[in-house]
Structure formats: C-alpha cells, structure tokens
XYZ file of C-alpha atoms in Angstrom:
632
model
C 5.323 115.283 169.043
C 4.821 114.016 165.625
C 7.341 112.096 163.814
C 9.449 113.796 161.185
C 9.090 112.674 157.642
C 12.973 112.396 155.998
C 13.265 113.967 152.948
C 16.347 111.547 151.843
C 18.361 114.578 150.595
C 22.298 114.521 150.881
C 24.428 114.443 152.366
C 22.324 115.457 154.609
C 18.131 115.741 154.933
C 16.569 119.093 155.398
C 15.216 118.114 158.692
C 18.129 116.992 160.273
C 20.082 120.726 158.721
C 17.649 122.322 159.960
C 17.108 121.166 163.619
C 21.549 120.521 164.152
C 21.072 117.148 163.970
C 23.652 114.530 162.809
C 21.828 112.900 159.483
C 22.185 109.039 160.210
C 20.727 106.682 157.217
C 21.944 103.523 158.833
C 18.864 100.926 159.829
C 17.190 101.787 163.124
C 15.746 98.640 165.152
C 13.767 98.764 167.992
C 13.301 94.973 169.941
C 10.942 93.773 172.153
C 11.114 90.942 174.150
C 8.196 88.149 173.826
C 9.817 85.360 174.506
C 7.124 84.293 177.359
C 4.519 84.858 174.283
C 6.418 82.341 172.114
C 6.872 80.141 174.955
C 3.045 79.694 175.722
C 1.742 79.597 172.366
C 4.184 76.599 171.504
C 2.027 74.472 174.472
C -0.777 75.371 172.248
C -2.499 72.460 170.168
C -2.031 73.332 166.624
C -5.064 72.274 164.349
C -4.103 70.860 160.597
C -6.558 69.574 158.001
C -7.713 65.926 157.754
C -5.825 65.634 154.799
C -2.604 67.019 156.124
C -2.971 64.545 158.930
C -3.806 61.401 156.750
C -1.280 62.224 154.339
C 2.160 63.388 155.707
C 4.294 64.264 153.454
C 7.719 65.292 155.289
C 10.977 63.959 155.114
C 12.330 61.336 157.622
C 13.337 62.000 160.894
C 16.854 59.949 162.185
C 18.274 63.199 164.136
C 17.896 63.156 168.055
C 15.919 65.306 169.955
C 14.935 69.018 168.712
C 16.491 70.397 171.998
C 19.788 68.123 171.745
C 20.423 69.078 168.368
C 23.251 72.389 168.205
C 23.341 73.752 164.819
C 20.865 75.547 162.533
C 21.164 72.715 159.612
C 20.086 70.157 162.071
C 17.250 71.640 163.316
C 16.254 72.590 159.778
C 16.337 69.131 158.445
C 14.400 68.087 162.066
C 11.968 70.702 161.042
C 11.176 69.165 157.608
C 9.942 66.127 159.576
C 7.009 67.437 161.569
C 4.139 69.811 160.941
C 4.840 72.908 160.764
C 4.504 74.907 164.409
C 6.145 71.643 165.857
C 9.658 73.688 167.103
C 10.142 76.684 168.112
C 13.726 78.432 167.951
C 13.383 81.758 169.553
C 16.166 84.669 169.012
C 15.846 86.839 171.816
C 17.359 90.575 172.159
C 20.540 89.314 173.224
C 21.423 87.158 170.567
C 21.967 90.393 168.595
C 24.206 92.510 171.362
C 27.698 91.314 169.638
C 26.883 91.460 165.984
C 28.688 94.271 164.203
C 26.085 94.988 161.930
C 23.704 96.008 164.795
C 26.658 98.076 166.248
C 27.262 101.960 165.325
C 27.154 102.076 161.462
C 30.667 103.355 161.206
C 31.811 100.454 162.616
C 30.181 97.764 160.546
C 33.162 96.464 158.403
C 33.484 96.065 154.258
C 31.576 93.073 153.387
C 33.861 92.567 150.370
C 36.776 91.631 152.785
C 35.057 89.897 154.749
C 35.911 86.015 155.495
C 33.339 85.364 157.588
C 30.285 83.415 157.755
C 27.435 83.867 159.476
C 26.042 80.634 161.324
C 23.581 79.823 164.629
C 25.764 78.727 167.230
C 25.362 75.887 168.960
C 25.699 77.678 172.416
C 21.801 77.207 173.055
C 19.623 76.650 176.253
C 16.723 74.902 176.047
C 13.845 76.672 177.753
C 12.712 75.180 181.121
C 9.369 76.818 182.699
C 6.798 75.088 185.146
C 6.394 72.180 181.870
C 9.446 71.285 180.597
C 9.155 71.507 176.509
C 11.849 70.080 174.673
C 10.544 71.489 171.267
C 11.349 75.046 172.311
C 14.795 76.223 172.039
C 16.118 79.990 173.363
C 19.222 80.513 171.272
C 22.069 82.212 172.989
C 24.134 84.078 170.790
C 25.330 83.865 166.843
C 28.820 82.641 166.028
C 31.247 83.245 163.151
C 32.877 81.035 161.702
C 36.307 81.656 159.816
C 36.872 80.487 156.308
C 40.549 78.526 156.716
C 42.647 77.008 153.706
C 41.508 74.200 152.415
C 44.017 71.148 152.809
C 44.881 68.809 149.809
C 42.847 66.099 148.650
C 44.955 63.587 149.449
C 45.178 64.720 152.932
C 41.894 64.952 153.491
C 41.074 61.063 152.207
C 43.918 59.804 154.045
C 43.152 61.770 157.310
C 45.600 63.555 159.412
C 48.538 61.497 160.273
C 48.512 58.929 157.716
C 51.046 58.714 155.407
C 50.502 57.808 151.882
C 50.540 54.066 150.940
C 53.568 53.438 148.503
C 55.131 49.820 149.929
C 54.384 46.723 148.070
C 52.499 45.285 150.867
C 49.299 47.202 149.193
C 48.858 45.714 146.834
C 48.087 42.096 149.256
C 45.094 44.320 151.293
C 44.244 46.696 148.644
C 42.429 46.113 145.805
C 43.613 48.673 142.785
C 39.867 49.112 142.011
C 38.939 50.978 145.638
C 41.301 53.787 145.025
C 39.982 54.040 141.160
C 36.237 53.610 142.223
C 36.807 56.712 144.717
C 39.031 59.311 142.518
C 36.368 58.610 139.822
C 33.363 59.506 142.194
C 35.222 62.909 142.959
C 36.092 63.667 139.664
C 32.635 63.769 138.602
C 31.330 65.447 141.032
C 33.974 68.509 142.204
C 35.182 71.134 140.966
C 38.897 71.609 139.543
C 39.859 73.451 142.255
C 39.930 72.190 145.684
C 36.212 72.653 147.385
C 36.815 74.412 151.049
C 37.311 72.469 153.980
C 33.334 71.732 154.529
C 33.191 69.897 151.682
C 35.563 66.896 152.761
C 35.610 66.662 156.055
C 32.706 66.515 158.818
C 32.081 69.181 161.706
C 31.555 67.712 164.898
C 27.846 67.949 164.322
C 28.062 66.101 161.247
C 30.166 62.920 162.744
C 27.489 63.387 165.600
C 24.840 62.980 163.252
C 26.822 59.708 161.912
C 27.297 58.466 165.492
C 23.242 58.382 165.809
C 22.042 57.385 163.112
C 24.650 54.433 163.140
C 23.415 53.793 166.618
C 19.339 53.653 165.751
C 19.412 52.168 162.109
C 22.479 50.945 160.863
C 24.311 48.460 163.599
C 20.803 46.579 163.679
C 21.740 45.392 160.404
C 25.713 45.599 160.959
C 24.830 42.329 163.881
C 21.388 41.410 162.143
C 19.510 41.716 165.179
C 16.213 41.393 164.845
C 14.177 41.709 168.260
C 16.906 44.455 169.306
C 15.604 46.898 166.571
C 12.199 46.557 168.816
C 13.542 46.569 171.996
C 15.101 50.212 172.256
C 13.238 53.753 172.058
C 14.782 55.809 169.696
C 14.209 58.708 172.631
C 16.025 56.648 175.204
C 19.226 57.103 176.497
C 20.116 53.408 175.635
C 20.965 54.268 172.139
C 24.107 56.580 174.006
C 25.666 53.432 174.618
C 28.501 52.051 172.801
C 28.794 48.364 171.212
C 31.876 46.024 170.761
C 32.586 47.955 166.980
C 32.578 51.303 168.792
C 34.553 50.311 171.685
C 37.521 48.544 168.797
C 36.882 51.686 166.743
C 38.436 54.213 169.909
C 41.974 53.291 169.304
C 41.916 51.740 165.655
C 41.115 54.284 163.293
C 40.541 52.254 159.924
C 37.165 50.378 161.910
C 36.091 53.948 162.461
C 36.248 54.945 159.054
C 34.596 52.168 158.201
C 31.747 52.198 160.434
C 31.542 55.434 159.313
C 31.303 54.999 155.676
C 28.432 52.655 156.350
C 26.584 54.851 157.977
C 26.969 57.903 155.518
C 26.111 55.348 152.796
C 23.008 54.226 154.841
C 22.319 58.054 155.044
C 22.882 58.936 151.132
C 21.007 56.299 150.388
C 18.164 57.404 152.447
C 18.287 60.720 150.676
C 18.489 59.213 147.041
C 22.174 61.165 146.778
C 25.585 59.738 146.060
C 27.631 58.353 148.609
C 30.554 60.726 148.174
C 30.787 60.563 152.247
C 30.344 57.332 152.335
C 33.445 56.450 149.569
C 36.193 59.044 150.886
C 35.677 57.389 154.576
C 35.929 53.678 152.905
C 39.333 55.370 151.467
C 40.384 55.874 154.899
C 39.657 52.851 156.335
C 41.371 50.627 153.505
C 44.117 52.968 152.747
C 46.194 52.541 155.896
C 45.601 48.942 156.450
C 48.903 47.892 155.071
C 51.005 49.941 157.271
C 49.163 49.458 159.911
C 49.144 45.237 160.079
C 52.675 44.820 159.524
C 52.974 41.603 161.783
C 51.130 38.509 161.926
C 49.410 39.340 165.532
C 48.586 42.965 163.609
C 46.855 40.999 161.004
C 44.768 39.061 163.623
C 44.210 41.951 165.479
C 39.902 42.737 166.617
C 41.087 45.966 164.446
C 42.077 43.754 161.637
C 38.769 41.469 161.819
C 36.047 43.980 162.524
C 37.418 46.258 159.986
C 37.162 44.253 156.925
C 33.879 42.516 158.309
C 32.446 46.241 158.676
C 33.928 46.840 155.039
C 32.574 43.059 153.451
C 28.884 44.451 154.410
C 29.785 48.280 153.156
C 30.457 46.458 149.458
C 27.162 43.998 149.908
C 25.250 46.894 150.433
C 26.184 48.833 147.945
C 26.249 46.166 145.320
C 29.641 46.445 144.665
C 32.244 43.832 143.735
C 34.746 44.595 145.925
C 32.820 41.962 148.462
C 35.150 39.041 147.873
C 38.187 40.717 148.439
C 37.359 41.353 152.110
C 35.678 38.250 152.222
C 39.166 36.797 151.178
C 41.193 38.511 153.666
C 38.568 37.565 156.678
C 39.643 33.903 155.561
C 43.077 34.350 156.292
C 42.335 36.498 159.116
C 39.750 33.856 161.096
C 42.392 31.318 160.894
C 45.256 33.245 161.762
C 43.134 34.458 164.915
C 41.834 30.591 165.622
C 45.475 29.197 165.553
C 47.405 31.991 167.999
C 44.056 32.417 170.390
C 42.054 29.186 169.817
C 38.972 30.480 170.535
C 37.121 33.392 169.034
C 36.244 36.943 171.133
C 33.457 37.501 168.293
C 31.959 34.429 167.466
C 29.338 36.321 166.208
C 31.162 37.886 163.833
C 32.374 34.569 162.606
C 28.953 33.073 162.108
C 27.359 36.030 160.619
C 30.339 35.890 157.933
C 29.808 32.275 157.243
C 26.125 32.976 156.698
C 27.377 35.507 154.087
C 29.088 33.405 152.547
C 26.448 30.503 152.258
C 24.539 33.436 150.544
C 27.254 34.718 148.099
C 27.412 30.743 146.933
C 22.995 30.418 146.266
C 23.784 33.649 144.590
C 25.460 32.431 142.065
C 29.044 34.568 142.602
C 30.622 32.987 145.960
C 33.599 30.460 146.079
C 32.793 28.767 149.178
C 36.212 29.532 150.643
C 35.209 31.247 153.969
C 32.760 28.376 154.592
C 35.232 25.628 153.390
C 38.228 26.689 155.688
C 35.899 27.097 158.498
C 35.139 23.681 158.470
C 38.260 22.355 157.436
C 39.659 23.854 160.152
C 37.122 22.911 162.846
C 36.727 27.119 163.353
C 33.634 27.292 164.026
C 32.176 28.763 166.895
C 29.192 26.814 168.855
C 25.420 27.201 167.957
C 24.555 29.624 170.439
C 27.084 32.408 169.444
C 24.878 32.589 166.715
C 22.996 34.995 168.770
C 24.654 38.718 169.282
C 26.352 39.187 172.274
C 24.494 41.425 174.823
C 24.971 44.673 175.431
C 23.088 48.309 175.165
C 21.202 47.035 178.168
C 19.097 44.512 176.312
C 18.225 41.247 177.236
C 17.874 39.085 174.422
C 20.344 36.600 174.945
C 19.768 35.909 177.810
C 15.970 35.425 177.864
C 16.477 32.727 174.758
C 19.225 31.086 176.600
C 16.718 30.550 179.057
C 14.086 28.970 176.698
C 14.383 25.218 176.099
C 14.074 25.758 172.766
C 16.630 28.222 171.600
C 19.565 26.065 171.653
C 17.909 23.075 169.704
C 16.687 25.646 166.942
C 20.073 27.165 166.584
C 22.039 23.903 166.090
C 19.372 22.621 163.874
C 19.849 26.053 162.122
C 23.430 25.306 161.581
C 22.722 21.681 160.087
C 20.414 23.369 157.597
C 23.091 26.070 157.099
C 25.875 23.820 156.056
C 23.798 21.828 153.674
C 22.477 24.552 152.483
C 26.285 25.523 151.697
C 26.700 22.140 150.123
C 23.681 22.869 147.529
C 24.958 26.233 147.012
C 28.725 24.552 145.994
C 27.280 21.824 143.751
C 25.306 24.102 141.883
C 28.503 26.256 141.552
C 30.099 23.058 139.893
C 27.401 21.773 138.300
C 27.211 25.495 136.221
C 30.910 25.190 135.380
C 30.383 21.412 133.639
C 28.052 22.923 131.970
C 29.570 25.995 130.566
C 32.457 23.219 129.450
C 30.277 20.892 127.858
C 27.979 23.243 126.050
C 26.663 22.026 123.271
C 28.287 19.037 123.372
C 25.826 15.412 122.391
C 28.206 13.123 123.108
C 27.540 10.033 125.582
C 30.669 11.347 127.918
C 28.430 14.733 128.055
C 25.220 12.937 128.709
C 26.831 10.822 131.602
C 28.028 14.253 133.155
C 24.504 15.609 132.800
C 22.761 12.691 134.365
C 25.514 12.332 137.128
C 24.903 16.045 138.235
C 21.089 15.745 137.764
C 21.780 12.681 140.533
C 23.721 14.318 142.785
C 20.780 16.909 142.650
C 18.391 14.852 143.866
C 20.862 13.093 146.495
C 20.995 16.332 148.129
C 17.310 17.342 148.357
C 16.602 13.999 149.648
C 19.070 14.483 152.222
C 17.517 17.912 152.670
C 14.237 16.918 153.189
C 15.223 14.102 155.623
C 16.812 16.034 157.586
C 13.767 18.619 157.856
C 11.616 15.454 158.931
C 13.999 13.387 160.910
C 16.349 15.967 162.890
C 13.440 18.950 163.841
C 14.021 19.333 167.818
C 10.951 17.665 168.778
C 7.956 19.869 169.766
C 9.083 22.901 167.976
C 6.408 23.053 165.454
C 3.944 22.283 167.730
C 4.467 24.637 169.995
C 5.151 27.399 166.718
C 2.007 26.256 165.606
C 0.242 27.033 169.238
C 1.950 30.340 169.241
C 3.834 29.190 172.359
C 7.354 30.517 171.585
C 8.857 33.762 172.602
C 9.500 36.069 170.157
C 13.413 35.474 169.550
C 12.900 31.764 169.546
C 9.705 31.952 167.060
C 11.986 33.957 164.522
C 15.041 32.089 164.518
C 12.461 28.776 164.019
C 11.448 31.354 161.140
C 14.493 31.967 159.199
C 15.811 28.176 159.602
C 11.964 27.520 157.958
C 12.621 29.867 154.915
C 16.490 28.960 154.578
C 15.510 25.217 154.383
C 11.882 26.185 152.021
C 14.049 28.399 149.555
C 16.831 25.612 149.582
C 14.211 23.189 148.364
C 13.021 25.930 145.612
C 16.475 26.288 144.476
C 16.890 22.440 144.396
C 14.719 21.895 141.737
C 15.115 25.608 138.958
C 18.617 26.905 140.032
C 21.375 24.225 139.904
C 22.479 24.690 136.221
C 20.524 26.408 133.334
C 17.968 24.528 132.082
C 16.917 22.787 134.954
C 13.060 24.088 135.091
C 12.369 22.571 132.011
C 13.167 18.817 133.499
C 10.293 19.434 136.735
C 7.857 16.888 136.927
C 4.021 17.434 138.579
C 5.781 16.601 141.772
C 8.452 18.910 141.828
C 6.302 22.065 140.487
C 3.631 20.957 143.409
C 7.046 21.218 146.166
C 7.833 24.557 144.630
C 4.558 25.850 144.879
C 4.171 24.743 148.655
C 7.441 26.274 149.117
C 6.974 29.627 148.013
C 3.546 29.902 149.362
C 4.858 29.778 152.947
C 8.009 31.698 152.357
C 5.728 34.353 150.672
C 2.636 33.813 153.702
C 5.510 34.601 156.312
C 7.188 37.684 154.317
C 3.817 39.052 154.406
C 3.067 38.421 157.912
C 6.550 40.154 158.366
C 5.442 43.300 156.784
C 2.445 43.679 158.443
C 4.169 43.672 161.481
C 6.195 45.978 159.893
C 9.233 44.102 161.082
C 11.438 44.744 158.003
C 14.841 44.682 159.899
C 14.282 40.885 159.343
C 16.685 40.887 156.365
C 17.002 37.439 155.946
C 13.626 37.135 153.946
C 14.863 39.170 151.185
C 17.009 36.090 149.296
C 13.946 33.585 149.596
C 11.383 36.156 148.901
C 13.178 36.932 145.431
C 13.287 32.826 145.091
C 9.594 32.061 145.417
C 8.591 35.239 142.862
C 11.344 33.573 140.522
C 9.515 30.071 140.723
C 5.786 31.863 140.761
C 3.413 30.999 138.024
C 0.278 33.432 138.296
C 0.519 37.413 138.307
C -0.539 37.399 141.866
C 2.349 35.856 142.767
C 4.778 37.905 141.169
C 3.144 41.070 141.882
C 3.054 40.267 145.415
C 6.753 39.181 145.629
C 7.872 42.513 143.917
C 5.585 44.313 146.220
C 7.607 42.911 149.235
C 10.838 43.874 148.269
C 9.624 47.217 147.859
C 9.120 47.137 151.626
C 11.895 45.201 152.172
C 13.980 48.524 150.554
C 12.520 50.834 153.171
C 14.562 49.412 155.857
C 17.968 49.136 154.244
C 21.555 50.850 154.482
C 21.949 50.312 150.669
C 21.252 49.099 147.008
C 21.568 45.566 147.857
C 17.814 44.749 148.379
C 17.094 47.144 144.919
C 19.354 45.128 142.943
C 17.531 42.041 144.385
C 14.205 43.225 143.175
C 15.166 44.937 139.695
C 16.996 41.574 139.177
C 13.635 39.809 139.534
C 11.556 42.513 137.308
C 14.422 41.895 134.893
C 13.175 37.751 134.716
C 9.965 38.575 134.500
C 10.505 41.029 131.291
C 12.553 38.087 129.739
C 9.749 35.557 130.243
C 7.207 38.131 129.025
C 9.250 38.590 125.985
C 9.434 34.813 125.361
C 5.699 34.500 125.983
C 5.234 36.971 123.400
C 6.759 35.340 121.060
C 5.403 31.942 121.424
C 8.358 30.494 123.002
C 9.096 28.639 126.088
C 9.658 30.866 129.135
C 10.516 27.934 131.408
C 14.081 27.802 130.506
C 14.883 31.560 131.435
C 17.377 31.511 134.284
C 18.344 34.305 136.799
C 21.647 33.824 137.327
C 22.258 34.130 133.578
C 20.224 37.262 133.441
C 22.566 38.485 136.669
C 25.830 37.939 134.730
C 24.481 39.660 131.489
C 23.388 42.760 133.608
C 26.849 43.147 135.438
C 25.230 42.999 138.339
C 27.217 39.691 140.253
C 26.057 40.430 144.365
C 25.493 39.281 147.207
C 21.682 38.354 147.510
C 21.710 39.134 151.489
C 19.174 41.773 151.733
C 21.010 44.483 153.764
C-alpha cells in the first residue's frame, strides 16, 4: 500500500479527516537493533594517514580505562586522546524505553518548567563477546539529574561540618594572605550570584578522576620517587592501591583537601587553566587546622605533619610565597613529634623537607631554620630513610638495601647535603653584609669583603676534599663500568650534580659581584661543572626520565654560568622538558628566570658594557618572583 503524503493542514490533515484517523504530528521513530554490527566493526583495524600517525595531535590521556570510566564527560575527554574510531559507546533500543520524550506526545512535559538535565548515566555494561574489548561500551539507560539549591560560598570552601574559623588561634596556622589569595581568585572569575552546586563542589566522578590522576602522576613527585614512576603500568591494578598520605587522609580531612588541591593544580596546570579547584580545596585544608590541633599531641599529629608537608609542596609548585609559612610550622611540628615519640614514623618525610630546605637557601629566599633545628636537635633520621618507604607492591627499597652500595651513597649524599646547606647559609650572610656595606670604601668594608671572599674559598676547599677524600670507594668505578643498578646509579647521580652545581655556585652566586673576581682556574671548574651536569640532564631526557626533578636547580645553574649560545640554548631547551613532567609553575618560573639573565646580559652586551656582573638572584627579587628552585 503506498504511503500517504501529509498535507500538514490543521488541526487536522486531509488524509487523516478523511480516512477517521486521529491526526498525530508528534515525531515517529522506528529503532533497529545493530549492536552486534557495532560490536564487530570496532575489532576492525582502522587505517589513518601517515601524517595523522606521525603527528598526533590529541590531548593527553590521565583517565583510566575507556570501559572503567562512568560518565559521558569522561569518556569525551578519553575520546580526545586517541584516533578517532578508538571507542565505541553504543545506545541500544532500551536506553530510550523510560524517556518521556519518546513516550505518548501528550505526556511529554513543558520544557519551560522543567528542572531537569539530561546526562549519560553511569549505569553501563561493558560488552563481553568471545574477545573481550574494553573500548566498547553498551550503555544501559539515561539518567536525570535534578537541579538542587546551591549552598553558600562559604559552605562550600569550608566543607560540610566545619565551622567557620573566628578564634585567635588562626592567626598562629593561618596566614591572612591564603584566605585573600582565594576570595580574589573567585571574584574574578564568578559570577555575582552564586554558580549552582557543579561549580564548587566535585561529583563522585570528578574526585575519582582526582584520586587517579594523583595516583599515576602526582604522588611520584609528592615522595620524589624516581624508579617508582617506571616501575608501575598505568593499566595495572597497582595504581588502586593506597599510600601512607591516603591511608592519614581517611580520617583527617584537612590532608585530603590538600592532597587534593595538588592534584587539581597538577590537573589545571596540565590544561593551561586556573587552579580555581585547586585553591578552594587548599581553603579547606588550611581553614580548619586551628580548631582542629588544639593540643600539643594534635599539633604533632601524622594529620598535622603530612598536611602542611602536602601544602609546603602545593605553594613550591605553584610559585607562591606562602612556602615558608608551612615550612615554619613543619619546624615546630618535627620537633614537637621528635621530643614526645623520639623517633620519626616518616623519616622520609623529614628528609625530603630538609632537602627543601637546602634548596630554598641556594635559592636565594630560605632561612635555614628547618635545616638548622634539625641538626641542632640531633632530628635527623638515618641515611637510608632517605629512600621512600615501600609500598604499592614495589620493590625498590628493598632491592637497594640489598646492594653494597646504596647505603655508602646515601650517607655520602647526606655529607654533601649538609655542606651544601652550609654554602647555601653563608651566601645568605654574605648577601646581607653586602646590602649593609654598599657602597661603602672604607678599610672596615674592605676587611668584611675579603673575610667573606675567604670563607668562600674555605668552603669549596672543604667541598672539593670531601668529593676526593670521602667517595665510598669503588663507586665511580663501578658507575663508570655501568655496574650499578638503576636506583643506586641515580642516587650516585643526584649526589654528582648536588656537589657539581655546589661548586658552580661557589664561585658566581655568593654575593653580587662575585663573577667578576674568577680567575682562569675558576672559569675552567665552572665549565667542567656544567658540562657534566648538562651531559647527564641530557642523557636524562633521552631516556625520557623527567620525573627526576632534582636536575632542574643545577640545570638552571650551569645555563647561568654558560658562555657560548650552545650552551644556553641547550639549558633552556631542557627545562622545557623538564616542564612536561610537572604538577606546577615551579619549573616555568625556573626557566623564564634564566631567559630573564640572559636578556639582561644581552642588553649589557649591547651596550658595550660588562655582562659578567649580572646576577640572578637580583634579577629574582626585581621580578617578584622569590621561589623555591626545586623543580616540581
């Protein structure tokens, strides 16, 4: 019979009078189900063009699996990151069965009154024939979700539960400028009006999202493990497994927010947005603090400790200033924990701050305090809690504890470490006399200058003796032979470029003008100097081992003390690896920083002037820009 053409009269066609027919102009749909034809052309091999193939150009991929992920803006953004024809999401007939719209058209409800919104849920199977394919998902049915109130700002930075901070015990654990640097952030960026509930707080699928990414990229540089970042398959199910931060972070909610805030500011800075995420979670964690350690065993608490050691690498990262006050409180902390406990539960922890700390001094903005009281105090941990502790199923510590190497390199490490702290302090003093005798000529100013130019050399000497003298026997030997394993061979690594961009610093970064006293000598140790720590940076990056942070401080070194274009481009070049691999702005600053001294000395070249005297820590403090040089 043929088919009936509709005239579109009304209220009713001529057809439809005609035959007794009710007129219906509501959308007719007729499904068919080809699911199995979906299903076998996804096994298919898809053919793309040589230039597709050579040059990808799709956005990273740090979600888990296609078929583990449960919403559509997940497997959207896991989309982006493959070809196209990669995943398949298939809506079969059911899917549709409960919509209204698909219903009788008399029953499909005003859309104007409507507070719904349509979403995929995440009640999906993944499809399972004779060859399992985890790229092919069968959705089972759509969801709605309801639009609900939005709840106060306030509430939503402080969390639910959490009262606002009013008590003068605030003002000792938090800083005036956190809650500023936050309400600013907003303000720029929201609306008047409150923005619905989305907008400030995460779904589940969102905190799941946090949960793995902090799990594959950001607690490798949280502990600074370096062979661990190797050792686990971002496809495995060892990345399911909880660490010591995750484990404190259960039953202490500041450590969550922090952890938290790391990761969403690893992620924003990934996607070249601003860490709004990242800020109102750093609000949570430091907000509560002071009701929350009331007590002295509060204040020692693992909460306590992990918390603002989660929060000191949050500010590093970010380049922000707020570094010192957490650095502060971890003082006060690590020896209020080492005189009720006596030993430490996370040495690690301890020795990873110190290191910091050490850093913050060669950068020309630490105190020295964390490192001072720590040896004051006799606090700190032995050598080989340098090392992370194991866990996720890796082996790491174990296998160097069995080496008869590991344990030599690692207290050697620490002797290099601590002078390496000493330089780092005398150049911090040495700057001061300095700025106080500027421009003075007389002889008490000249005595000053020659003392500190003395105590300069004392400590390179004693720096280079102890390279020669106190080296575990063997070890460069067998690191010459290629005998070491791999955890062994780095840590003999970053003691090498610790003690080669001490030497470096030595002789151009204790006080201002200090280039323009080197001798044929001293240029020829600086050269030899930055020509290894720049040979093993680029050995590093070949390898494409950039979770090897430590490099970042001694590559930015040996481009300041380079003479030749080469050099410099090749230094600059290296930090732009070095920023592929990072949670924040920290390594960027780092390398702007360094294109900033090499502007100045072009300037001065320009002009017929001497470029030796330009200095990089006085270029730091003009640009505002006083971090921690740490690489993360």
């Amino acid at each position: 019979m043929p088919a009936l053409r509709c005239d579109e009269a009304k209220p009713a066609c001529n057809q439809c009078a005609r035959l007794g027919h009710l007129c219906d102009y509501g959308r007719k749909f007729s499904f068919k189900d080809e699911t199995g034809k979906y299903i076998k052309k996804s096994r298919g091999k898809l053919e793309f063009s040589s230039v597709a193939q050579s040059h990808p150009n799709f956005a990273p991929d740090h979600l888990p699996p296609f078929a583990t992920l449960t919403n559509d803006d997940d497997w959207q953004r896991k989309a982006a990151s493959q070809p196209p024809g990669t995943y398949y999401l298939i809506l079969p007939p059911s899917c549709f069965v409960d919509l209204e719209e698909y219903g009788c058209p008399s029953s499909i409800p005003d859309r104007s009154v409507s507070h719904k919104r349509r979403r995929i849920s995440g009640e999906a199977r993944r499809y399972q024939p004779d060859t399992e394919d985890s790229n092919v998902i069968i959705l089972g049915k759509f969801q709605d979700i309801e639009t609900k109130p939005s709840p106060s700002r306030s509430e939503s930075l402080r969390g639910p539960g959490v009262a606002a901070v009013n008590e003068p015990a605030a003002e000792m654990l938090v800083p005036a400028e956190s809650g500023q640097r936050v309400q600013n952030v907003l303000a720029s960026n929201t609306p008047a009006q409150d923005p619905p509930k989305e907008v400030l707080t995460y779904q589940p699928s969102r905190d799941d999202r946090l949960i793995w990414h902090y799990r594959t990229c950001v607690r490798r540089h949280l502990m600074q493990i370096y062979q661990f970042a190797r050792c686990i398959s971002p496809v495995t199910n060892a990345t399911s497994e909880e660490d010591f931060f995750e484990q404190q972070a259960s039953h202490f909610p500041p450590l969550r927010h922090a952890l938290m805030a790391l990761t969403a500011l690893s992620l924003a800075h990934r996607g070249g947005v601003q860490a709004i995420d990242a800020l109102q979670h750093y609000e949570q964690a430091l907000g509560p603090l002071p009701d929350i350690l009331q007590r002295p065993q509060d204040l020692a608490s693992d909460g306590a400790f992990l918390t603002h050691y989660v929060l000191l690498v949050y500010d590093i990262a970010a380049a922000e200033p707020l570094w010192s006050h957490h650095l502060a409180q971890l003082v006060r902390i690590a020896k209020m924990r080492h005189e009720m406990y006596g030993t430490e539960r996370y040495p690690f922890v301890t020795w990873w701050t110190f290191t910091i700390d050490v850093y913050a001094l060669l950068s020309g903005c630490g105190s020295g305090e964390f490192r001072h009281a720590m040896l004051a105090t006799n606090c700190l941990p032995p050598a080989m809690d340098q090392l992370p502790p194991p866990s996720l199923g890796t082996s790491s510590r174990s296998r160097a504890g069995e080496t008869k190497h590991m344990l030599a390199i690692l207290e050697f490490r620490v002797t290099i470490m601590k002078l390496a702290g000493e330089l780092g302090q005398l150049g911090r003093q040495l700057r001061e006399d300095s700025d106080a005798a500027s421009g003075s000529e007389s002889p008490s100013g000249r005595s000053k200058a020659f003392e500190a130019q003395q105590a300069a050399l004392d400590l390179r000497r004693q720096l280079k003796s102890t390279w020669e003298t106190k080296l575990p026997r063997g070890i460069s030997r067998a690191y010459s032979n290629n005998e070491l394993l791999e955890p062994v061979r780095e840590t003999y690594e970053q003691t090498l470029v610790i003690y080669q961009t001490c030497l470096i610093y030595s002789y151009n970064s204790m006080w201002a003008t200090q280039q323009m006293t080197l001798d044929q000598q001293a240029s020829k140790d600086i050269a030899e100097s930055s020509d290894t720590i720049l040979q093993l940076a680029h050995e590093v990056v070949k390898r494409n081992h950039l979770e090897q942070r430590y490099m970042v401080f001694p590559v930015f070194m040996a481009g300041f003390a380079a003479t030749s274009a080469s050099e410099k481009t090749l230094a600059v070049d290296i930090l732009k690896y070095f920023e592929r691999e990072t949670i924040g702005r920290n390594t960027e600053v780092s390398r702007k920083l360094l294109e900033a001294v090499y502007q100045k000395q072009d300037e001065r070249l320009m002009q017929n002037e001497i470029c030796m005297d330009v200095d990089w820590i006085e270029i730091m403090r003009q640009k505002g820009t006083e971090v921690v040089h740490f690489g993360i």
